[in-house]
CSV table of C-alpha atoms in Angstrom, one decimal:
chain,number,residue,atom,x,y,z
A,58,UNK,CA,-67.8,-2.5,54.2
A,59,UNK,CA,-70.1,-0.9,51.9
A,60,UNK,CA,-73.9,-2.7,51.0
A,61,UNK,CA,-74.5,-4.2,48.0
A,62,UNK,CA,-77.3,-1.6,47.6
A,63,UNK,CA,-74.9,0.9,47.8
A,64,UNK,CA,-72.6,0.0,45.5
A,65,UNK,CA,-74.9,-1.9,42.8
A,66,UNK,CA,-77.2,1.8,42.8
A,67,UNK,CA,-79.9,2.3,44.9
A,68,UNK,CA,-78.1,5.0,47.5
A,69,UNK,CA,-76.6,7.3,45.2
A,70,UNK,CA,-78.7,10.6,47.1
A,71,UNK,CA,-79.7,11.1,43.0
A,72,UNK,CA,-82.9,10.9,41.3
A,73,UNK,CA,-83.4,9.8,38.0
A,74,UNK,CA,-85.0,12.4,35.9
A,75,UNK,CA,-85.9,12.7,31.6
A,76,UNK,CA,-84.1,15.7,31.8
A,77,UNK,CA,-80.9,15.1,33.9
A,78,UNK,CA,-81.1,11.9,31.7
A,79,UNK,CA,-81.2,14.2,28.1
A,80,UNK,CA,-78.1,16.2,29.9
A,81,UNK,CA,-76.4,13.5,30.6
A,82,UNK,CA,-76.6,11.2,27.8
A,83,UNK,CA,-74.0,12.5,25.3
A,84,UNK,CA,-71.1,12.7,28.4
A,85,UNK,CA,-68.4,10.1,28.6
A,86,UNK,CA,-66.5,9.4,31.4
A,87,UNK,CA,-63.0,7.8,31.7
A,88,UNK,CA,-62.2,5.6,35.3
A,89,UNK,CA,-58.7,5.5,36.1
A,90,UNK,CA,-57.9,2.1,37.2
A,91,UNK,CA,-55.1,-0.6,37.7
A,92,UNK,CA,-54.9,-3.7,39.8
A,93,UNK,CA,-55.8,-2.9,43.4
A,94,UNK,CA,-58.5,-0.6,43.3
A,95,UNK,CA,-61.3,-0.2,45.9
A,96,UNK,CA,-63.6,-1.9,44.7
A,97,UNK,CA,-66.7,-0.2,45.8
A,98,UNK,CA,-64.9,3.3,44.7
A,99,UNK,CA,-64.8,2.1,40.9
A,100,UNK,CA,-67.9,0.1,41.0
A,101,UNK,CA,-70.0,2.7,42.8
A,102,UNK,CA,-69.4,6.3,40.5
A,103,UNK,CA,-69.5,3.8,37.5
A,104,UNK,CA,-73.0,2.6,38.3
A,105,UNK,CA,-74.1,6.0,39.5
A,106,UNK,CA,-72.7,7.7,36.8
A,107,UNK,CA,-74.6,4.8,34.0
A,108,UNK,CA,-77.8,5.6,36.1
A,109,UNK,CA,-77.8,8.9,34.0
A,110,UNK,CA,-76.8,7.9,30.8
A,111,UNK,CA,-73.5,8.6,31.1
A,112,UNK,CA,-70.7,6.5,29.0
A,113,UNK,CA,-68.2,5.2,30.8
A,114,UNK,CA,-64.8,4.2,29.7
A,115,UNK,CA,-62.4,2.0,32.1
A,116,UNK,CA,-58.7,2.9,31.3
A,117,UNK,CA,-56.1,0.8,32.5
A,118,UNK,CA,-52.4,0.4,31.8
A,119,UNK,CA,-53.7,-3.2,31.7
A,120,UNK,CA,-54.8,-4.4,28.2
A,121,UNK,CA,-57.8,-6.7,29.4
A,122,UNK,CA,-59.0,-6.9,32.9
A,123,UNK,CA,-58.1,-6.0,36.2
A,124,UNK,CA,-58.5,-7.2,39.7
A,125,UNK,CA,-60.0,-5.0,42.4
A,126,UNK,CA,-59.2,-4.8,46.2
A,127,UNK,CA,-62.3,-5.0,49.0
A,128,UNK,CA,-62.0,-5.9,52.9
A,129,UNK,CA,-58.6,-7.0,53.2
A,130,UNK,CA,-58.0,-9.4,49.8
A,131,UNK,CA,-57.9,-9.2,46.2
A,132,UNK,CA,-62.1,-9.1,44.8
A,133,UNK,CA,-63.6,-9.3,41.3
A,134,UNK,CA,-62.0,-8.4,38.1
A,135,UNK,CA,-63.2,-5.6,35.5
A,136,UNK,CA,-62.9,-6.0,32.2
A,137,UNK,CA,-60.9,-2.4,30.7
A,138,UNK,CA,-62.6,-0.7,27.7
A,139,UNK,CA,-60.0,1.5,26.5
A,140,UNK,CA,-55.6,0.2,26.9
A,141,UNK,CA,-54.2,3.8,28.8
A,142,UNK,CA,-51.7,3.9,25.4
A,143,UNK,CA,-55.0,4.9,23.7
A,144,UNK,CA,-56.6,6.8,25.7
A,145,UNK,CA,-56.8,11.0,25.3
A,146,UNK,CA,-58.4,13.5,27.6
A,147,UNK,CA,-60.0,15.1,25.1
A,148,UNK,CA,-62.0,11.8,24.3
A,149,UNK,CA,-63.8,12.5,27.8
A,150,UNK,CA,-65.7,14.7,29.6
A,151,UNK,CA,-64.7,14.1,33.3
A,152,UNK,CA,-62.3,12.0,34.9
A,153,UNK,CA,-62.4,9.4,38.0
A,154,UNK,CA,-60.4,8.1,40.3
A,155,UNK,CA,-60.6,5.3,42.9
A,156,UNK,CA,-58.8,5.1,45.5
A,157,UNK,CA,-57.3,1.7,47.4
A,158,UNK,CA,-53.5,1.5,48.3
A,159,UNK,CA,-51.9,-0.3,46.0
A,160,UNK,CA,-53.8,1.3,42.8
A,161,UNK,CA,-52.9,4.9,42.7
A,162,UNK,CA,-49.6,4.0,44.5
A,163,UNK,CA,-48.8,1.3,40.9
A,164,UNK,CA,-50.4,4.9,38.7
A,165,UNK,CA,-48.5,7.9,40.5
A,166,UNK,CA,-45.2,5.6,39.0
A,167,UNK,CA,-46.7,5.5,35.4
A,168,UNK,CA,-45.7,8.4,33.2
A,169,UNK,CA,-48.6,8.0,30.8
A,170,UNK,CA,-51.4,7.8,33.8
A,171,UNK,CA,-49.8,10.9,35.8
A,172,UNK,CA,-49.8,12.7,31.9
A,173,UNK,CA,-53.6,11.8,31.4
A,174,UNK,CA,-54.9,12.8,34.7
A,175,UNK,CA,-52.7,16.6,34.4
A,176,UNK,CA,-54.4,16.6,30.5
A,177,UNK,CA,-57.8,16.7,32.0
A,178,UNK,CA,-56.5,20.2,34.5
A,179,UNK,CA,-55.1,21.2,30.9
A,180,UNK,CA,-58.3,20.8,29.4
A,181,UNK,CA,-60.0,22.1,32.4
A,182,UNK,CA,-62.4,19.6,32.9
A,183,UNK,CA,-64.3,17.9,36.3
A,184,UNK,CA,-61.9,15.3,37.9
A,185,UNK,CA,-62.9,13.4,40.8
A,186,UNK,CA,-60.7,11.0,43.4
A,187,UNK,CA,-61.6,9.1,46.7
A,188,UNK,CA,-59.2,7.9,49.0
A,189,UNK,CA,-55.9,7.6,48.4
A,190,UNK,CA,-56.4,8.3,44.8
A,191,UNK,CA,-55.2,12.3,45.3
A,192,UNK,CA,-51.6,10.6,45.3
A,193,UNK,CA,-51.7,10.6,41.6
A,194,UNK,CA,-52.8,13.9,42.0
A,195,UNK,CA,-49.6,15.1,44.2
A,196,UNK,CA,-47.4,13.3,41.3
A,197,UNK,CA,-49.7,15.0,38.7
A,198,UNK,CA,-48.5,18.3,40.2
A,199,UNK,CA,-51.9,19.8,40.4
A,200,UNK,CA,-53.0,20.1,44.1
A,201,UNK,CA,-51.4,23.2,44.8
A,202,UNK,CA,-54.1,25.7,46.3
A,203,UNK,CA,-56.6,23.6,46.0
A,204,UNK,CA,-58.9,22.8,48.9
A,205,UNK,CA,-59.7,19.1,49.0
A,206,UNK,CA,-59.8,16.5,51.5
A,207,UNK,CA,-58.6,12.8,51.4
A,208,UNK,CA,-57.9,9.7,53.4
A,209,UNK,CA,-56.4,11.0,56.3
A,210,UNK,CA,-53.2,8.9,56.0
A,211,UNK,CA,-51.9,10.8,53.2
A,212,UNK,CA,-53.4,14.6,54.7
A,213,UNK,CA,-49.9,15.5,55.0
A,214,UNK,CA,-48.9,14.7,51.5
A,215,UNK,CA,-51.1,16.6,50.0
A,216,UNK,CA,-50.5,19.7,52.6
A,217,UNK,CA,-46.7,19.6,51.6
A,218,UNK,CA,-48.0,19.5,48.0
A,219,UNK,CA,-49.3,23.1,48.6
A,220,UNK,CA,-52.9,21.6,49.1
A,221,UNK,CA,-55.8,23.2,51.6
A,222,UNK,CA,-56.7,19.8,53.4
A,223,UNK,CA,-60.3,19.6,55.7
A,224,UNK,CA,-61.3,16.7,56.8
A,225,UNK,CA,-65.0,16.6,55.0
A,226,UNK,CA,-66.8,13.9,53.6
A,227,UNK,CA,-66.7,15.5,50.2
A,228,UNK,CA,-65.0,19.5,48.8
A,229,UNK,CA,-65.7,20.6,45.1
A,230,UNK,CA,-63.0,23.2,44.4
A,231,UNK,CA,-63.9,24.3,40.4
A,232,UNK,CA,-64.3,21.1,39.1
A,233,UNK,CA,-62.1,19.0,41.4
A,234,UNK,CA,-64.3,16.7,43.5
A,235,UNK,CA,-62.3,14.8,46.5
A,236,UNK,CA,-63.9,12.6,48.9
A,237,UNK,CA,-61.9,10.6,52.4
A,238,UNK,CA,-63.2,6.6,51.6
A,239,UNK,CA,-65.6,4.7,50.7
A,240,UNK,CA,-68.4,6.0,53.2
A,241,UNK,CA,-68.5,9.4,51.5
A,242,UNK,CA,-69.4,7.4,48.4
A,243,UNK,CA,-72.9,8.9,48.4
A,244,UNK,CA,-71.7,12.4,49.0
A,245,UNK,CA,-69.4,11.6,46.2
A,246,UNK,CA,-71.5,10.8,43.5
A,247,UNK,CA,-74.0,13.3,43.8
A,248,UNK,CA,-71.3,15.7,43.4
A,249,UNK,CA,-69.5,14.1,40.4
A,250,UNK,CA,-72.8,14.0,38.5
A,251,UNK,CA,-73.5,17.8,39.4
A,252,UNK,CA,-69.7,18.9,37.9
A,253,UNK,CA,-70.2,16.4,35.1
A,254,UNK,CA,-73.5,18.1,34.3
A,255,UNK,CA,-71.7,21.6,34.9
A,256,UNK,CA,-68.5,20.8,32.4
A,257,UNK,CA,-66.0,22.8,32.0
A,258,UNK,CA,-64.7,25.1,35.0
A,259,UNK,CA,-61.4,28.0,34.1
A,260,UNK,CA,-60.5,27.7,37.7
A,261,UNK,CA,-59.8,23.8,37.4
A,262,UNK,CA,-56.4,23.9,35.7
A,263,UNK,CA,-52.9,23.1,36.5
């Protein structure tokens, strides 16, 4: 189980600065979500990523609201900013990913969500996941060669997707940040907000 603190802001491993602030500030950042998320995976990027001034956008399949996953049971319910129908890579700067089972397992078998996440490799931009969340990434067709890590259930997956698989609490591979669960959420963060602040990488692409 992951703190309040934690999750709510206060152990990101980041430090508020004017300038990362100024950088930050005109990014937007879409969350990939559906019913079933990890809660502490959505909730904890989001705030850590709104601590710098970043705009973030939840996209769901769902029009209004969606219901998140945390020890066991179904948790608290986040409102959705932008309806997936509506929603275009190019409108963001980064992408995010939470993990949980039943999320990215309801995702990998939408059409529109797998086409969204492979826009953002098209448009060569920073895309991050945590957990099982690199499923949507197998169905995406975009893990081959890339080294990344992930929950360990799912290491095989990913290997017979062509993937280079280590078992690290977080890998950045040109703009693809992967992390194992929820207590590499720290290790996460600071690394989604450094490839955020970075952009665009030619390497990250499908």
């Amino acid at each position: 189980m992951i703190a309040n603190d934690f999750v709510h802001g206060t152990l990101f491993g980041l430090h508020k600065s004017k300038k990362t602030m100024s950088t930050l500030s005109n990014k937007r950042v879409a969350i990939l979500a559906t019913d079933g998320y990890e809660q502490s995976e959505l909730e904890s990027p989001m705030v850590a990523l709104k601590s710098q001034g970043v705009k973030v956008d939840i996209v769901s399949p769902s029009a209004k609201e969606i219901t998140g996953w945390s020890n066991g049971n179904w948790s608290k319910t986040q409102s959705v900013d932008v309806e997936l129908e509506n929603a275009h890579a190019k409108d963001y700067d980064a992408l995010v990913l939470p993990g949980g089972v039943i999320n990215p397992d309801k995702l990998r078998r939408n059409d529109k969500a797998v086409s969204f996440v492979r826009n953002f490799f098209e448009q060569h931009k920073p895309v991050a996941a945590i957990c099982h969340a690199p499923w949507l990434l197998v169905e995406a067709d975009v893990v081959n060669g890339r080294k990344m890590t992930s929950f360990h259930s799912i290491s095989k997956d990913l290997k017979n997707a062509g993937a280079d698989w280590v078992n690290e609490a977080v890998v950045v591979d040109s703009g693809l940040i992967t992390s194992r669960s929820p207590q590499d959420l720290e290790a996460f963060n600071a690394k989604l907000i450094e490839e955020v602040k970075e952009g665009k990488h030619e390497e990250q692409t499908v």
